[in-house]
Coordinates of C-alpha atoms in Angstrom, one line a residue:
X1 CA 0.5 -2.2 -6.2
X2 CA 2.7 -0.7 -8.8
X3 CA 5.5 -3.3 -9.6
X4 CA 7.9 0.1 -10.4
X5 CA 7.4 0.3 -6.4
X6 CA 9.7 -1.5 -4.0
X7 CA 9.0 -1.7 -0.5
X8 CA 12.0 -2.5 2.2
X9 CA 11.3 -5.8 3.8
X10 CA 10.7 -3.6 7.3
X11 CA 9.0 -1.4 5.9
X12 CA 6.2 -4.2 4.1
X13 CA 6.0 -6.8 7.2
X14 CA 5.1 -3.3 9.1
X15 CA 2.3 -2.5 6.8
X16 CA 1.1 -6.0 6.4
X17 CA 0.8 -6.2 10.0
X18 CA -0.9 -2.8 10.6
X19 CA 1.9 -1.4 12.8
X20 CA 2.8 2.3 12.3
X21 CA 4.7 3.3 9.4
X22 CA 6.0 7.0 8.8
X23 CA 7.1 8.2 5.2
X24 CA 9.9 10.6 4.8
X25 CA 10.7 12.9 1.9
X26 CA 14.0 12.6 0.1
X27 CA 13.6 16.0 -1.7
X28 CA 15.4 17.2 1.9
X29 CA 18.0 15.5 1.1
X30 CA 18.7 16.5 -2.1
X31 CA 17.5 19.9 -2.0
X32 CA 15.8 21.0 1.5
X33 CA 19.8 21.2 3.7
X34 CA 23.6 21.7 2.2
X35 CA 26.0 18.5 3.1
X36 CA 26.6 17.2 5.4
X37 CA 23.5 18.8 7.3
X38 CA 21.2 16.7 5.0
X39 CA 22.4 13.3 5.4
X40 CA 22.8 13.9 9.7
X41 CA 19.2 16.0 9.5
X42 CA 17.8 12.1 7.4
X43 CA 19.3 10.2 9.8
X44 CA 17.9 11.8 12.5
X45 CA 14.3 11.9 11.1
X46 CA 14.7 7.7 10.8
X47 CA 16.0 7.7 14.5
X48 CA 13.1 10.5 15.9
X49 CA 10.4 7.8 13.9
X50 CA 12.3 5.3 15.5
X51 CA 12.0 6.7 19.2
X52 CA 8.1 7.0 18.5
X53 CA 7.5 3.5 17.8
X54 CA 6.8 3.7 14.3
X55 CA 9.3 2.4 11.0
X56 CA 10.6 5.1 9.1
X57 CA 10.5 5.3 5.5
X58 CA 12.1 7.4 2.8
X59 CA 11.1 7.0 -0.7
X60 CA 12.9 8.1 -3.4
X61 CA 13.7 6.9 -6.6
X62 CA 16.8 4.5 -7.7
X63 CA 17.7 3.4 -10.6
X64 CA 14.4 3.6 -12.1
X65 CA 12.5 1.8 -9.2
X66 CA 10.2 4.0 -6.8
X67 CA 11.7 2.6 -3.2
X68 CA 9.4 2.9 -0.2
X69 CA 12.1 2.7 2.7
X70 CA 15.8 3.8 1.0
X71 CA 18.7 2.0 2.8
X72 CA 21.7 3.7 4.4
X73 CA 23.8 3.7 1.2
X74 CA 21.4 5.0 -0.9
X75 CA 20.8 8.1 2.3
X76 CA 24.1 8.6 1.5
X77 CA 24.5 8.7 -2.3
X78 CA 21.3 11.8 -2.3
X79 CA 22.9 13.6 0.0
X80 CA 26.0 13.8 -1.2
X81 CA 25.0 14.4 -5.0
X82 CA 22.7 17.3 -3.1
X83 CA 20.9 19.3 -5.9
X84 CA 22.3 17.1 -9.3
X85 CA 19.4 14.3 -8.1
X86 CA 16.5 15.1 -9.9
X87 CA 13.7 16.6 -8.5
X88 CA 10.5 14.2 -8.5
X89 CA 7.0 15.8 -8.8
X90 CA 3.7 13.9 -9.9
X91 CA 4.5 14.9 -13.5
X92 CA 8.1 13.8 -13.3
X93 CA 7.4 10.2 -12.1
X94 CA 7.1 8.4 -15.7
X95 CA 10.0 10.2 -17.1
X96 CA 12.3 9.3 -14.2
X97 CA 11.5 5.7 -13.7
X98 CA 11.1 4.9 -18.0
X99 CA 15.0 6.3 -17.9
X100 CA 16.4 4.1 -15.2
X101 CA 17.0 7.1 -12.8
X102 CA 17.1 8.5 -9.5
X103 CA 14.7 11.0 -8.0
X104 CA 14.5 13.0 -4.9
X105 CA 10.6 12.8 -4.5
X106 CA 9.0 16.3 -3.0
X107 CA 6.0 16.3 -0.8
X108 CA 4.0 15.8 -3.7
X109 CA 6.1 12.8 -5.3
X110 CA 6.1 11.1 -2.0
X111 CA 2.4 11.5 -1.0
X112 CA 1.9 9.3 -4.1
X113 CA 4.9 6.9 -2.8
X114 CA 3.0 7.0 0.6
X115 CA -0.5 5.9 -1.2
X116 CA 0.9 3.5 -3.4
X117 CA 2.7 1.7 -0.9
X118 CA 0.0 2.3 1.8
X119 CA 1.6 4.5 4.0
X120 CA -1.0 6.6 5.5
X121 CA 1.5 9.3 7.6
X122 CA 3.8 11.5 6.2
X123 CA 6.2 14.1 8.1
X124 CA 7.9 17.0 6.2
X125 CA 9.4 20.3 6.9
X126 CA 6.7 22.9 5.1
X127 CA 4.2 22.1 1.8
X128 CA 4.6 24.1 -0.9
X129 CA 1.7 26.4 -2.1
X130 CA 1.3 29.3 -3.5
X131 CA 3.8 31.4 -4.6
X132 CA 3.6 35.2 -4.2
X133 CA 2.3 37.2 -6.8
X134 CA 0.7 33.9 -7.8
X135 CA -2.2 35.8 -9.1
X136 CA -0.1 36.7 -11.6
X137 CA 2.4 33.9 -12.8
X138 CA 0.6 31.5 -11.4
X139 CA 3.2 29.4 -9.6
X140 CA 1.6 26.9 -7.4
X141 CA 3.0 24.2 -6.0
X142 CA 1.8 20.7 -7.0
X143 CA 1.8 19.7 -3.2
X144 CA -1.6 21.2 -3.2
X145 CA -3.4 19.1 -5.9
X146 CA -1.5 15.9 -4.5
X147 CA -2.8 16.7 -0.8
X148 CA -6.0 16.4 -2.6
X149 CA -5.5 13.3 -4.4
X150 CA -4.2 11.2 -2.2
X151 CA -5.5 9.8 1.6
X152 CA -2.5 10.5 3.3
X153 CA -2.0 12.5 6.7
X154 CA 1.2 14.8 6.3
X155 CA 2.8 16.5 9.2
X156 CA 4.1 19.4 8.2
X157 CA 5.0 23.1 10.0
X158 CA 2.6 24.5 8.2
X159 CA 3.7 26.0 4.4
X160 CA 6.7 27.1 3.7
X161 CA 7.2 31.0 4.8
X162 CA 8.0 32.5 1.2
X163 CA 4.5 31.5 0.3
X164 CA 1.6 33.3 -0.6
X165 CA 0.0 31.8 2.8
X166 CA -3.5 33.2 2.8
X167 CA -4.3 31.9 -1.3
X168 CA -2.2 28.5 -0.1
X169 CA -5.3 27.8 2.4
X170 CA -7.7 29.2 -0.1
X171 CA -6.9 26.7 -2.4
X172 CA -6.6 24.0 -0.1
X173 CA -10.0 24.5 1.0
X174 CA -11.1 25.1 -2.3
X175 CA -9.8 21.3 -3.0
X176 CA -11.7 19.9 0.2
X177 CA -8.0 19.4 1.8
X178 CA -8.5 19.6 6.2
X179 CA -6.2 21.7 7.5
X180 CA -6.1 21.1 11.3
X181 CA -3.5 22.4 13.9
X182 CA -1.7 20.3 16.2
X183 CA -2.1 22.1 19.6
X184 CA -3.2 25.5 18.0
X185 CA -5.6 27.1 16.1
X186 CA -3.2 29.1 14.4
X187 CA -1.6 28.5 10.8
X188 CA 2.3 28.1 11.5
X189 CA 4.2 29.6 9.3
X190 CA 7.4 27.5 9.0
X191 CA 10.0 29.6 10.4
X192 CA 7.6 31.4 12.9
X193 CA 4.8 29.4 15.0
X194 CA 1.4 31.5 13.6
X195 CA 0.9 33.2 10.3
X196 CA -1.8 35.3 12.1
X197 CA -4.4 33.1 10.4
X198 CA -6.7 31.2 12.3
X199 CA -7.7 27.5 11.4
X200 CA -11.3 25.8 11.4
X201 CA -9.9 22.6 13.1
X202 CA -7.6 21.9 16.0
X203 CA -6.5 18.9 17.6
X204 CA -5.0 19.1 21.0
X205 CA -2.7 15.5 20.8
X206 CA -1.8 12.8 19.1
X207 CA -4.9 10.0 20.0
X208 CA -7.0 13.1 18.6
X209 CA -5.7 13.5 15.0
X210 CA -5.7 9.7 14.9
X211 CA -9.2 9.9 15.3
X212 CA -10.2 12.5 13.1
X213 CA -8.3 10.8 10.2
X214 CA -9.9 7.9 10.9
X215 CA -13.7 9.6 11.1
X216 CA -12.3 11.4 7.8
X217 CA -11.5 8.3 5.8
X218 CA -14.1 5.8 7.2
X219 CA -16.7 8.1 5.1
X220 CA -14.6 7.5 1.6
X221 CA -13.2 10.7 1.4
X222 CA -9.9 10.4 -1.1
X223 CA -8.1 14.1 0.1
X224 CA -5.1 13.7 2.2
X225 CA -4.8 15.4 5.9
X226 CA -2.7 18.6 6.4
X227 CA -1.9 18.3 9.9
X228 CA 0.0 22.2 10.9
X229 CA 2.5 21.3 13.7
X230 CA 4.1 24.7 14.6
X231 CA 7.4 24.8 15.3
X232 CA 9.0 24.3 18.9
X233 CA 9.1 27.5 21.0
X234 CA 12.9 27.5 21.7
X235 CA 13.7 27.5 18.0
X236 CA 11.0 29.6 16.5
X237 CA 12.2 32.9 14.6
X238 CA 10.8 35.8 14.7
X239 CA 8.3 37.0 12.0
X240 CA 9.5 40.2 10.9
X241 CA 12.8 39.5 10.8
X242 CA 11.7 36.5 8.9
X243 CA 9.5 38.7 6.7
X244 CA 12.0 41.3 6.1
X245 CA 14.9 38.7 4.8
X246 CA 11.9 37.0 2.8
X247 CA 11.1 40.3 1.0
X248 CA 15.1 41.1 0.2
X249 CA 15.3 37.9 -0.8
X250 CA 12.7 37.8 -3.3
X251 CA 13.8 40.0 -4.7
X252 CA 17.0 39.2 -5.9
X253 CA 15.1 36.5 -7.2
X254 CA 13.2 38.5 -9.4
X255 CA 16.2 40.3 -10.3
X256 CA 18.2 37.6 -11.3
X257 CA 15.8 35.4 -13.0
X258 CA 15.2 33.0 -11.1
X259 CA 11.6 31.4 -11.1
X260 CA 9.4 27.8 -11.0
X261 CA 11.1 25.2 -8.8
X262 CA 14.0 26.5 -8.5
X263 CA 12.8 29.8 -6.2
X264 CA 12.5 27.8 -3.2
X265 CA 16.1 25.8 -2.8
X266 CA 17.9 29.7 -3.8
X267 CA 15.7 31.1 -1.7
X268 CA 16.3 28.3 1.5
X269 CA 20.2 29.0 0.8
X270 CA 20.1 32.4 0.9
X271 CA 17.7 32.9 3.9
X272 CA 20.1 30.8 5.6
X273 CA 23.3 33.2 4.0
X274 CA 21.4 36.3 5.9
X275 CA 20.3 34.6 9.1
X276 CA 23.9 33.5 9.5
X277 CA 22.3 30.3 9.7
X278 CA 19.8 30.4 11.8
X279 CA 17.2 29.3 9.6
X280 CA 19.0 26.3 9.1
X281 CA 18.7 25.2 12.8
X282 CA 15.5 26.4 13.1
X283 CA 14.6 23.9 9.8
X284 CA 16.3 21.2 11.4
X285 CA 14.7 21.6 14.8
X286 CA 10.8 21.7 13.1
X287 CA 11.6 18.9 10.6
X288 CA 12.5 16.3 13.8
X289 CA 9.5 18.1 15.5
X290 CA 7.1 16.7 12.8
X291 CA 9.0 13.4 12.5
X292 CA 8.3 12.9 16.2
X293 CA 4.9 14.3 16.3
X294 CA 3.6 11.7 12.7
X295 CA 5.4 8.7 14.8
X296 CA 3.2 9.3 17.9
X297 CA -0.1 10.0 15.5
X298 CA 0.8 6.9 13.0
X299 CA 0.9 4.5 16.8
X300 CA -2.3 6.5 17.6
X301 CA -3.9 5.5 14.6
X302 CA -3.0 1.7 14.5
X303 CA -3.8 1.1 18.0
X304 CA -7.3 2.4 16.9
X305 CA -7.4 0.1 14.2
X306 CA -5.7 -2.6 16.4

């Protein structure tokens, strides 16, 4: 184990004693929700983890040290300093921690968290992937190489809906990545619950993914697990209203300049500006949806280990 990494006494007597442990993004905070929406939307995560019998924990960077299970205080500190906490991808990690600073890790920073500290579940709102008219700039997200790189399972609604969604599960497959639905065998689309393409895999609970990540790792595979958990019904958009703010949207983008990792946070804020912000609910409502659903497959997967 890295000794950059420290792991929150909870969070390392879980892990020693092969009880469930869920990893949490803390780019959500920083970046994913405005304040004070972030911090409640974090603390709700912990508590959904909580209620599924598994130890929650956000990694992040402070003060130079990769932390596997953030306390309260330091929940706090991200959330309120929003978007001026650096922005952690794989390639970011070195720079970050050699300078004594904090980091808001994505889902591609904290799938390498996750391995490091042995966290093998991960729940997030939406990977990232490829962007559109990534033929041509070639924007894709580092999410997809890190899914790849690392034996993690992560819980996600799908990728994000701005994406290019069709090249993201190209290139996912390309990289040997699983991509299996959680109760469909549709690819959600974060915002809406099926992209209109259809997966190879689908699980129909909880006990189910456990056991395929366990049949998938028990051979030595090294990729990670994308497990697509659509989100709920009641607080699903619908997809071409979502498609018609994403194309506005866009864009303005375009028009103003705006590209790389910073498309994604402007274009979150102002999808939620047009929706009156009803794409903020409906990004609060999947994001506790996937904390529940990894909590429930992270008990599934140590009681088969038990």
């Amino acid at each position: 184990m890295s000794s950059a990494l420290y792991v929150a006494p909870e969070v390392a007597a879980a892990i020693a004693e092969n009880r469930p442990v869920v990893a949490l993004e803390s780019t959500v905070l920083a970046h994913g929700l405005p304040f004070p929406d972030n911090l409640e939307t974090a603390r709700a995560m912990e508590a959904a983890v909580r209620a599924g019998g598994a130890v929650p924990a956000t990694i992040g960077i402070v003060k130079g040290r990769l932390v596997a299970g953030m306390e309260a205080r330091e929940l706090e500190l991200f959330a309120e300093e929003g978007a001026a906490t650096r922005k952690v991808s794989t390639r970011d990690f070195g720079a970050v921690l050699a300078a004594g600073g904090d980091g808001a890790t994505t889902v591609a920073g904290t799938l390498v968290g996750a391995r490091i500290a042995g966290i093998r579940v991960f729940a997030t709102g939406g990977i990232g992937g490829v962007h559109r008219d990534g033929e041509a700039t070639l924007d894709i997200s580092a999410d997809l190489d890190a899914l790849a790189r690392n034996p993690v399972a992560v819980v996600s609604a799908g990728a994000k809906s701005i994406l290019d969604l069709p090249r993201t599960l190209e290139v996912l497959e390309s990289l040997g990545v699983p991509v299996v639905g959680i109760g469909t065998e549709d690819f959600p689309a974060f915002f809406t619950r099926s992209s209109g393409l259809k997966l190879v895999s689908s699980v129909a609970d909880a006990r189910q993914a456990a056991a395929l990540l366990r049949a998938h790792w028990e051979l030595g595979l090294e990729s990670g697990v994308l497990l697509a958990n659509p989100i709920p019904a009641e607080a699903a958009l619908s997809e071409p209203e979502v498609e018609a703010w994403i194309a506005r949207v866009l864009g303005e983008a375009r028009a103003e300049g705006i590209h790389g990792k910073a498309v994604t946070p402007w274009v979150l804020g102002r999808l939620h500006d047009l929706s009156g912000g009803r794409t903020l609910a409906a990004n609060r409502s999947l994001l506790l949806h996937n904390a529940a659903a990894a909590a429930e497959i992270a008990s599934a997967l140590a009681q088969l280990e038990a």
